[in-house]
PDB file of C-alpha atoms in Angstrom:
ATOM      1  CA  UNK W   1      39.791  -5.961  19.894  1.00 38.00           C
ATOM      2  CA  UNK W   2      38.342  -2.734  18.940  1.00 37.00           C
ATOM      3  CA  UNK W   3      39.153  -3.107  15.314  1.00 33.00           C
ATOM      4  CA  UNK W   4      37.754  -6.835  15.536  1.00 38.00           C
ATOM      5  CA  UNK W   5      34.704  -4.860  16.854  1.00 36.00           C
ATOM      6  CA  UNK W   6      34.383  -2.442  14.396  1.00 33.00           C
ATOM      7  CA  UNK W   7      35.035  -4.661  12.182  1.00 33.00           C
ATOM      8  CA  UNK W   8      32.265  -6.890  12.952  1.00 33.00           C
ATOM      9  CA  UNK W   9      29.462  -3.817  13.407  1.00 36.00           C
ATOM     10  CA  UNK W  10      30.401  -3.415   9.080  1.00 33.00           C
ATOM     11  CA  UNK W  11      29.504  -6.629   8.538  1.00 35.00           C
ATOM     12  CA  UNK W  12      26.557  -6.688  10.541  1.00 37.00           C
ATOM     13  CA  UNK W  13      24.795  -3.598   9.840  1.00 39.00           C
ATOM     14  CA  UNK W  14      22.112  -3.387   7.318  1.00 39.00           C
ATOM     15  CA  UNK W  15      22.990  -2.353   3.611  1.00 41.00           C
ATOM     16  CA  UNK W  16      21.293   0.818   2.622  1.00 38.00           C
ATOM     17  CA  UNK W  17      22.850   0.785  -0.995  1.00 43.00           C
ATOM     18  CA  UNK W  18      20.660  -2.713  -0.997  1.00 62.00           C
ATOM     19  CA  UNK W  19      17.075  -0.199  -0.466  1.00 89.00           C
ATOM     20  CA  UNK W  20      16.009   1.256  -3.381  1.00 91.00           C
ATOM     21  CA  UNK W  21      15.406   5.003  -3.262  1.00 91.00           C
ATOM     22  CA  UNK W  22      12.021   5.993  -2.879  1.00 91.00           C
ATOM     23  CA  UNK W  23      10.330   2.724  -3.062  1.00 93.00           C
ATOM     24  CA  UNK W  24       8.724   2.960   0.138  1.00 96.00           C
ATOM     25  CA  UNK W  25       5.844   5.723  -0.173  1.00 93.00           C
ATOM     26  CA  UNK W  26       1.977   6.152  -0.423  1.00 91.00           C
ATOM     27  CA  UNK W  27       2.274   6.076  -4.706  1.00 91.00           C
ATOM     28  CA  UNK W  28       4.376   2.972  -4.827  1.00 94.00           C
ATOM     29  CA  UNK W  29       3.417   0.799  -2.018  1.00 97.00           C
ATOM     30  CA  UNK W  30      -0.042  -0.937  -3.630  1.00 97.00           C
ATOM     31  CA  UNK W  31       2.367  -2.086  -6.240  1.00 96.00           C
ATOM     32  CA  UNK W  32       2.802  -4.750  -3.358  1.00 97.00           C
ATOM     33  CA  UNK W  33      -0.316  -5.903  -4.321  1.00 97.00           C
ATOM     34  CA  UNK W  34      -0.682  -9.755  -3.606  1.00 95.00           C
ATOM     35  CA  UNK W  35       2.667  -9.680  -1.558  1.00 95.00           C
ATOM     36  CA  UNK W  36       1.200  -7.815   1.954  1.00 97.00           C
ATOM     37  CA  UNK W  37       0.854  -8.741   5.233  1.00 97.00           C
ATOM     38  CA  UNK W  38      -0.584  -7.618   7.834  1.00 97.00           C
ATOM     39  CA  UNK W  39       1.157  -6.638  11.485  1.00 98.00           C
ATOM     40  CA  UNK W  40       1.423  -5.558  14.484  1.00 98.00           C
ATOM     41  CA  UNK W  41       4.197  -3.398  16.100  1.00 98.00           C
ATOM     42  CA  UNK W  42       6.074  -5.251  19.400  1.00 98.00           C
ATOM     43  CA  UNK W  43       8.411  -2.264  21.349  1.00 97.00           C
ATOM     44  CA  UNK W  44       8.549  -1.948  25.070  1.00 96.00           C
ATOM     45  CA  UNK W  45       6.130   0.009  27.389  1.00 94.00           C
ATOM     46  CA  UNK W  46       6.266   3.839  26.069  1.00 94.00           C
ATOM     47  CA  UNK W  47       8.582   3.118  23.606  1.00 97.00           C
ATOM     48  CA  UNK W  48       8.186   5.136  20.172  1.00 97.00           C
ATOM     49  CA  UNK W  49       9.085   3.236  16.583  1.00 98.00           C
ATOM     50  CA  UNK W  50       9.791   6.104  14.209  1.00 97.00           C
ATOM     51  CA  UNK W  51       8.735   6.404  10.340  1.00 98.00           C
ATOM     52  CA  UNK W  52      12.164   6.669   8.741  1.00 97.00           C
ATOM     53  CA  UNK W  53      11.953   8.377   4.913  1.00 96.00           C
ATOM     54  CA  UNK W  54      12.755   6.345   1.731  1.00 95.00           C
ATOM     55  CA  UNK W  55      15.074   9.235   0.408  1.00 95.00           C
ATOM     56  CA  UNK W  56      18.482   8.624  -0.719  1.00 94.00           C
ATOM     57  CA  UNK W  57      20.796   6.435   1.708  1.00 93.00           C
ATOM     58  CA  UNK W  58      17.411   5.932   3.771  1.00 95.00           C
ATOM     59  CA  UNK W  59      16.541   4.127   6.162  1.00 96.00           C
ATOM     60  CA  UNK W  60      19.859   3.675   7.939  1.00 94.00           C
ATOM     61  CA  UNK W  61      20.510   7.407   8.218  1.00 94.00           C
ATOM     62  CA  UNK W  62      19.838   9.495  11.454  1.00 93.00           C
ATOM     63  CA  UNK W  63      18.894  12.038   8.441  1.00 95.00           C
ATOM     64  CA  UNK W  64      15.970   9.661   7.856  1.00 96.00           C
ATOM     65  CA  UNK W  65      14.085   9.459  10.799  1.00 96.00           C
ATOM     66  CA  UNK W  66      10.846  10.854  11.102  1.00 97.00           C
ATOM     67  CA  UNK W  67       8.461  12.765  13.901  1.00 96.00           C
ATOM     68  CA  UNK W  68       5.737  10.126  13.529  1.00 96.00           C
ATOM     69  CA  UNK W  69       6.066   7.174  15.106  1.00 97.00           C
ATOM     70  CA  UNK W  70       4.242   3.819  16.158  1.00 98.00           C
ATOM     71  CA  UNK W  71       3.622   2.295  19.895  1.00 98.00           C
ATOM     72  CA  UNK W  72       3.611  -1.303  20.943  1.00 98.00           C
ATOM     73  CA  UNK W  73      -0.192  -3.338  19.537  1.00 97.00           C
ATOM     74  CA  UNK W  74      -0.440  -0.841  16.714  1.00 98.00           C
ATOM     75  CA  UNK W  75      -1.278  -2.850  13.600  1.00 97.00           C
ATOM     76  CA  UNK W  76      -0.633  -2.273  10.117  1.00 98.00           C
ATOM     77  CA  UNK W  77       0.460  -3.326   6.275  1.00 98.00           C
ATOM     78  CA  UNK W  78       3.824  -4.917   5.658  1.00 98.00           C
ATOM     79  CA  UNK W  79       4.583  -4.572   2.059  1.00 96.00           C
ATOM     80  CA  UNK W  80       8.153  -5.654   1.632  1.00 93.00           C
ATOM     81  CA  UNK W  81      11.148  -6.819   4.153  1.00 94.00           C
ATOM     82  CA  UNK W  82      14.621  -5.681   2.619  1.00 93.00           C
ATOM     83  CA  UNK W  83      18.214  -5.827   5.225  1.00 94.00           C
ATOM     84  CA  UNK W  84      16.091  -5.562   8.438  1.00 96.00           C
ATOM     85  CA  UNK W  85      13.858  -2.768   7.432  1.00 97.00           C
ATOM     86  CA  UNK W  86       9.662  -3.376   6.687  1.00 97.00           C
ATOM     87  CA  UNK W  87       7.989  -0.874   4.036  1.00 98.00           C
ATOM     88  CA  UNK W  88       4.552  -0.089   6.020  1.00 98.00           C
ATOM     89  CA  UNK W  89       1.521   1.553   6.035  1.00 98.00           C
ATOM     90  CA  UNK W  90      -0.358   2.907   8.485  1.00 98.00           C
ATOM     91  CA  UNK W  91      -3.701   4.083   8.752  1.00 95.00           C
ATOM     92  CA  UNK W  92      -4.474   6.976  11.277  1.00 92.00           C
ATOM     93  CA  UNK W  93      -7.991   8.939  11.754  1.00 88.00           C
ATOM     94  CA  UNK W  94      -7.418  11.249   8.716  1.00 89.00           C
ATOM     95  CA  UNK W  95      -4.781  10.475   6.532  1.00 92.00           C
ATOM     96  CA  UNK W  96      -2.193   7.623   6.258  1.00 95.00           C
ATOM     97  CA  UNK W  97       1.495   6.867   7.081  1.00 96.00           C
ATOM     98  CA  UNK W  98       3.830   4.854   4.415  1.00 97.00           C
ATOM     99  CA  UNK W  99       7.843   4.441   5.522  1.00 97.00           C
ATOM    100  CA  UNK W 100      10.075   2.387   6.405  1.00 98.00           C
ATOM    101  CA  UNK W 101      10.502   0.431  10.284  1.00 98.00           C
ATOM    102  CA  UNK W 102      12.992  -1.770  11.695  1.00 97.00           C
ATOM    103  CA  UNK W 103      11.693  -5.762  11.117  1.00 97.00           C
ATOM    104  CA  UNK W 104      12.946  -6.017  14.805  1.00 97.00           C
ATOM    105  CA  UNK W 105       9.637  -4.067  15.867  1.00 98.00           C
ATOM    106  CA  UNK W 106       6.970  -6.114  13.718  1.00 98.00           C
ATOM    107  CA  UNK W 107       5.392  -9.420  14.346  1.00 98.00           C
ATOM    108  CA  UNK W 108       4.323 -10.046  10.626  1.00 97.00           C
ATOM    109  CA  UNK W 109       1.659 -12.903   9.842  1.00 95.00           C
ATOM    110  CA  UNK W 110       3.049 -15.785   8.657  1.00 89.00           C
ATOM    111  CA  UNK W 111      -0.540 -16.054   6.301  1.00 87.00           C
ATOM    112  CA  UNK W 112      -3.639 -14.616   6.674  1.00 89.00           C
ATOM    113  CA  UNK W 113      -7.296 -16.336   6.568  1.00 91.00           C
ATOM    114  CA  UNK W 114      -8.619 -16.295   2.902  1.00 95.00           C
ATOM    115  CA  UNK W 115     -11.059 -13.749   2.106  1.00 97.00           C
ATOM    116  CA  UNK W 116     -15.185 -14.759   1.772  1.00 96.00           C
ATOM    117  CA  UNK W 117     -17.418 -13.700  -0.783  1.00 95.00           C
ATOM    118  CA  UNK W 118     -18.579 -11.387   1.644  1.00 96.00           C
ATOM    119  CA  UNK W 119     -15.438 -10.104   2.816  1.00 98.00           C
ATOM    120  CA  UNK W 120     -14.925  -8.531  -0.962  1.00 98.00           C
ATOM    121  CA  UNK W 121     -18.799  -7.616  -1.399  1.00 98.00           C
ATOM    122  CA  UNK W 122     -19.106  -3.512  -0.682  1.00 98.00           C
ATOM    123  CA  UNK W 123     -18.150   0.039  -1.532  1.00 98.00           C
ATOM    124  CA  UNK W 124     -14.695   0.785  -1.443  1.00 98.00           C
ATOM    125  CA  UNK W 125     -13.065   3.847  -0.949  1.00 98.00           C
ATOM    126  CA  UNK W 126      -9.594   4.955  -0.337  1.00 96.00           C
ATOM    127  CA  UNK W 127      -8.916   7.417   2.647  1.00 94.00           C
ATOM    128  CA  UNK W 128      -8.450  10.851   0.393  1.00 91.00           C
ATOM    129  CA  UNK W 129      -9.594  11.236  -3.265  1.00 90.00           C
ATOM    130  CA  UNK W 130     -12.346  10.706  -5.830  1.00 94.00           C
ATOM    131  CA  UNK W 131     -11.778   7.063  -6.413  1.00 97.00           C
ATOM    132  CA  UNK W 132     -14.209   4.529  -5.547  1.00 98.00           C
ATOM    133  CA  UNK W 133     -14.655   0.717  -6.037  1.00 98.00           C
ATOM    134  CA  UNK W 134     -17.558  -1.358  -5.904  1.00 98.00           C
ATOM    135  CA  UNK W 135     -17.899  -4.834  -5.338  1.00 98.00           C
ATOM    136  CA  UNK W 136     -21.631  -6.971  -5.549  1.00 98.00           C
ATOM    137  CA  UNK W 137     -22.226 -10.437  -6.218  1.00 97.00           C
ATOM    138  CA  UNK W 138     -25.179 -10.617  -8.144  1.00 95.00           C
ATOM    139  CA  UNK W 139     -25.917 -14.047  -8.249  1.00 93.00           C
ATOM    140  CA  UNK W 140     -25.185 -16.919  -5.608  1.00 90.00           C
ATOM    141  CA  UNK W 141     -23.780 -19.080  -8.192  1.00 90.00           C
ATOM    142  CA  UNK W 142     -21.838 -16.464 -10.416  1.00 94.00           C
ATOM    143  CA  UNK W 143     -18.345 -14.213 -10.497  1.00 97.00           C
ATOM    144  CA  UNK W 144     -18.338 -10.931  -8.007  1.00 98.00           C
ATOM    145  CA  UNK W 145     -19.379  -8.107 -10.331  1.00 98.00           C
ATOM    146  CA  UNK W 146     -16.531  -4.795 -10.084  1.00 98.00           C
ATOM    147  CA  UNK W 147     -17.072  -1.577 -11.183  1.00 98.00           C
ATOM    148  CA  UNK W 148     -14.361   1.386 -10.410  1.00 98.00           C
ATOM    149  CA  UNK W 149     -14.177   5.006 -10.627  1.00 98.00           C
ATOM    150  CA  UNK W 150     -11.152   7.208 -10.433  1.00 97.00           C
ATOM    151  CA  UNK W 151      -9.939  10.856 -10.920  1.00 96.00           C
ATOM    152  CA  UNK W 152      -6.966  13.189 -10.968  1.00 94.00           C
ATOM    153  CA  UNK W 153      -7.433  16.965 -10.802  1.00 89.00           C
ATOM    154  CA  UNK W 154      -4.529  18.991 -11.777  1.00 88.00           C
ATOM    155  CA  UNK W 155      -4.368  22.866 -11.939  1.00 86.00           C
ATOM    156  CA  UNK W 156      -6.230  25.620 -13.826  1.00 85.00           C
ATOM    157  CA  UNK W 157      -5.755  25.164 -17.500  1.00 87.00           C
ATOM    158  CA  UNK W 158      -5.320  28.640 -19.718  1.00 84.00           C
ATOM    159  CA  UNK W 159      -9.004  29.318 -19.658  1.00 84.00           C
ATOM    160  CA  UNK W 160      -8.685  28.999 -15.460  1.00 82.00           C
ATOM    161  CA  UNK W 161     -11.002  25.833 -15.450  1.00 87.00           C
ATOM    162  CA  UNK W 162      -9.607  22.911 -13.392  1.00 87.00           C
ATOM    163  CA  UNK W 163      -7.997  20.269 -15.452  1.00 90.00           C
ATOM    164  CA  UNK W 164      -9.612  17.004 -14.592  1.00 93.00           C
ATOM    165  CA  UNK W 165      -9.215  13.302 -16.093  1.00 94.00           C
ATOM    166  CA  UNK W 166     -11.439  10.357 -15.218  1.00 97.00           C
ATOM    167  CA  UNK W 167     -11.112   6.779 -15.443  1.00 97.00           C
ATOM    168  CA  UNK W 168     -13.391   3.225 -15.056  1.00 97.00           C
ATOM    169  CA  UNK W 169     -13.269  -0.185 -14.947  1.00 98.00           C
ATOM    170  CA  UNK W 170     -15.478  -3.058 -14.897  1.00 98.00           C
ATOM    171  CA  UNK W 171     -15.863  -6.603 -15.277  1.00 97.00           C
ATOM    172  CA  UNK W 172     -16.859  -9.733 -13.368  1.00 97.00           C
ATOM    173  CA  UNK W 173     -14.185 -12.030 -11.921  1.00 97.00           C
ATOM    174  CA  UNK W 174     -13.340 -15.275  -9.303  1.00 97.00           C
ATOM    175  CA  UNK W 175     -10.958 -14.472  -6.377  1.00 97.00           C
ATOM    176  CA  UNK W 176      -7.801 -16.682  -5.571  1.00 97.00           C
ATOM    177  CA  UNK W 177      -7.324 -16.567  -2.618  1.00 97.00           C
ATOM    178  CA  UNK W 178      -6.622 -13.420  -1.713  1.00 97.00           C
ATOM    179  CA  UNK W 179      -6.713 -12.001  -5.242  1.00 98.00           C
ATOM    180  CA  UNK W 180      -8.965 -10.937  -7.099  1.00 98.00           C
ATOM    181  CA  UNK W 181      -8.022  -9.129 -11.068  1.00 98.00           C
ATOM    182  CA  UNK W 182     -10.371  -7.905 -13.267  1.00 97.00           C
ATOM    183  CA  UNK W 183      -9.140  -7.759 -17.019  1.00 96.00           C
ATOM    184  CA  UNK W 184     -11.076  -6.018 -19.723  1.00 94.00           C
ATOM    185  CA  UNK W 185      -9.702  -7.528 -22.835  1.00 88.00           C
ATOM    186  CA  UNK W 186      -6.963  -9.546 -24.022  1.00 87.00           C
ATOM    187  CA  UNK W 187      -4.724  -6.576 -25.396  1.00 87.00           C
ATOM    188  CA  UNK W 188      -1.661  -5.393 -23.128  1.00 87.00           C
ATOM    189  CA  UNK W 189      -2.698  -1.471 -23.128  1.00 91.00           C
ATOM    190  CA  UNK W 190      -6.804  -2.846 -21.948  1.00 95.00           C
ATOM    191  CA  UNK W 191      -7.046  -1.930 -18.577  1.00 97.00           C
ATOM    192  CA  UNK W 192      -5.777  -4.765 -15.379  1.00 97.00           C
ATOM    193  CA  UNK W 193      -6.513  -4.286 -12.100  1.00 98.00           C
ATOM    194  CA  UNK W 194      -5.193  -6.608  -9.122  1.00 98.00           C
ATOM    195  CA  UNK W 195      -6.626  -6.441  -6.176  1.00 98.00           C
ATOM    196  CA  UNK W 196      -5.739  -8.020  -2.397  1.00 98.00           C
ATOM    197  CA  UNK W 197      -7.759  -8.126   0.506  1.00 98.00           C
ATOM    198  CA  UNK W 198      -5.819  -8.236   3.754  1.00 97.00           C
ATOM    199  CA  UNK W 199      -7.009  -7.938   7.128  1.00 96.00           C
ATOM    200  CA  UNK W 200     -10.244  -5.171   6.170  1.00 97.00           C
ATOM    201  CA  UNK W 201      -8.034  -3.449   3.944  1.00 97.00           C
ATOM    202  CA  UNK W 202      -8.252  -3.650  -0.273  1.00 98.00           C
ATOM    203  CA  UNK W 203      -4.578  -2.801  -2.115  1.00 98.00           C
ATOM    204  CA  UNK W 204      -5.306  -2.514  -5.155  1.00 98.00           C
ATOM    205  CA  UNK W 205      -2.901  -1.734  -8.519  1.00 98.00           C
ATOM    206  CA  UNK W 206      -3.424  -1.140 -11.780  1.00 97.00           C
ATOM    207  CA  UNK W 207      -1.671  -1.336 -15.153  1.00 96.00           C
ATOM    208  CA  UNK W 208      -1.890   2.696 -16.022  1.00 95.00           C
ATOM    209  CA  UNK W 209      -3.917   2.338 -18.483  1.00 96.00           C
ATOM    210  CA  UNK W 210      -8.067   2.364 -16.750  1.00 97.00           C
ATOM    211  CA  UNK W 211      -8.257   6.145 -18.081  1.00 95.00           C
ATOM    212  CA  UNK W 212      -7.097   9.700 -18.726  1.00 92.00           C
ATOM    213  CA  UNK W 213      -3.260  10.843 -17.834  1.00 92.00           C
ATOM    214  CA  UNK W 214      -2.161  10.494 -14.374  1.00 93.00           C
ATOM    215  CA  UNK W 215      -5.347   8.537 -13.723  1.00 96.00           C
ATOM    216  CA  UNK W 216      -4.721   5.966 -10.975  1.00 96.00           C
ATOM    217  CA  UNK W 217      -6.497   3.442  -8.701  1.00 98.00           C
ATOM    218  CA  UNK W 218      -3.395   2.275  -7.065  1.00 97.00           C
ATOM    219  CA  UNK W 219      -4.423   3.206  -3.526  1.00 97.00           C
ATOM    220  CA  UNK W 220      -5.401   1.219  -0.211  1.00 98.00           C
ATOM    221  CA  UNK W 221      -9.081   0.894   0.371  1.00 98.00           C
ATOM    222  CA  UNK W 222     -11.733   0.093   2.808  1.00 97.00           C
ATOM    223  CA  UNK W 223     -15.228  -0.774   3.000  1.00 97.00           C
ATOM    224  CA  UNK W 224     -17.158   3.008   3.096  1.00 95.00           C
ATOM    225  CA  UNK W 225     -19.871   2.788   6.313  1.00 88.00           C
TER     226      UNK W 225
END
């Protein structure tokens, strides 16, 4: 019986060689653009829900887990499900909170409302950073209007002056849905953006090529006050 019950705990328990290695982290989660949902953690009464790391062998480790953690009714960004483990992200008051948590834990909508016009129309901002995006609908009948801004600082160059690349975008564009991609030309190295709104939130991707080196807009954003 015990080896039938060991046996049976193997073939149960999730597969971490399945988890890609650092896939589940601020940089790479708005390449789920178009694929989150939102959610809302479900644990017992003072129960904690740790962050476990996307490193190597992660999340099944005990290596893995993290000091942060979630409580029962705190909501948040589903990006991918893989062998019982969610990659989420989290806002808190000052900075944000991307890892992995066990799919036992999260209620994830099934679907979420579709945005309104209105819904996309603002300034958008992510919660650290230069970058900026701003959405207007300049007439009733027409495509929302986008324009974005974006910057990377590096270090001090040889002359001790802060290295610093920018980046824009703009164009006018429909939603789908919850979609909404603004192209600037037709060639594969013009800059792409893809944007999703879910639940207040914009996760937004780009193609790597909307300005300088290491110039990015992949970042989650909301509406500035």
């Amino acid at each position: 019986m015990r080896f039938g019950a060991i046996l049976l705990g193997v073939l149960m328990a999730p597969s971490a060689q399945a988890i890609e290695a650092y896939s589940c982290r601020n940089g790479f989660f708005p390449a789920f653009a178009g694929q989150v949902r939102h959610a809302e953690v479900t644990a017992d009464t003072g129960a904690q829900v740790h962050f476990r790391d996307d490193a190597p062998g992660c999340p099944d480790k005990a290596s893995c887990l993290q000091n942060a953690y979630l409580v029962d009714g705190d909501r948040l960004l589903v990006g991918k499900q893989a062998d019982g483990w969610a990659c989420v992200w989290y806002f808190a008051e000052t900075r944000e909170f991307v890892g992995w948590l066990p799919t036992r834990n999260l209620d994830v909508e099934a679907s979420a409302p579709i945005p309104t016009l209105n819904d996309w129309i603002g300034r958008w901002v992510p919660i650290a950073g230069g970058n900026s995006i701003v959405i207007t609908h300049p007439s009733p009948a027409g495509p929302l209007a986008i324009e974005g801004e974006a910057i990377w600082q590096g270090g001090l160059n040889s002359f001790g002056e802060r290295v610093v690349h920018v980046g824009a975008f703009a164009g006018k564009a429909q939603p789908t849905g919850d979609l909404l991609k603004v192209v600037e030309g037709s060639d594969e190295y013009e800059c792409s953006v893809t944007m999703q709104y879910i639940a207040g939130n914009l996760v937004v991707t780009d193609n790597s090529h909307c300005g300088g080196m290491n110039v990015r807009f992949d970042d989650v954003y909301r509406k500035a006050p």
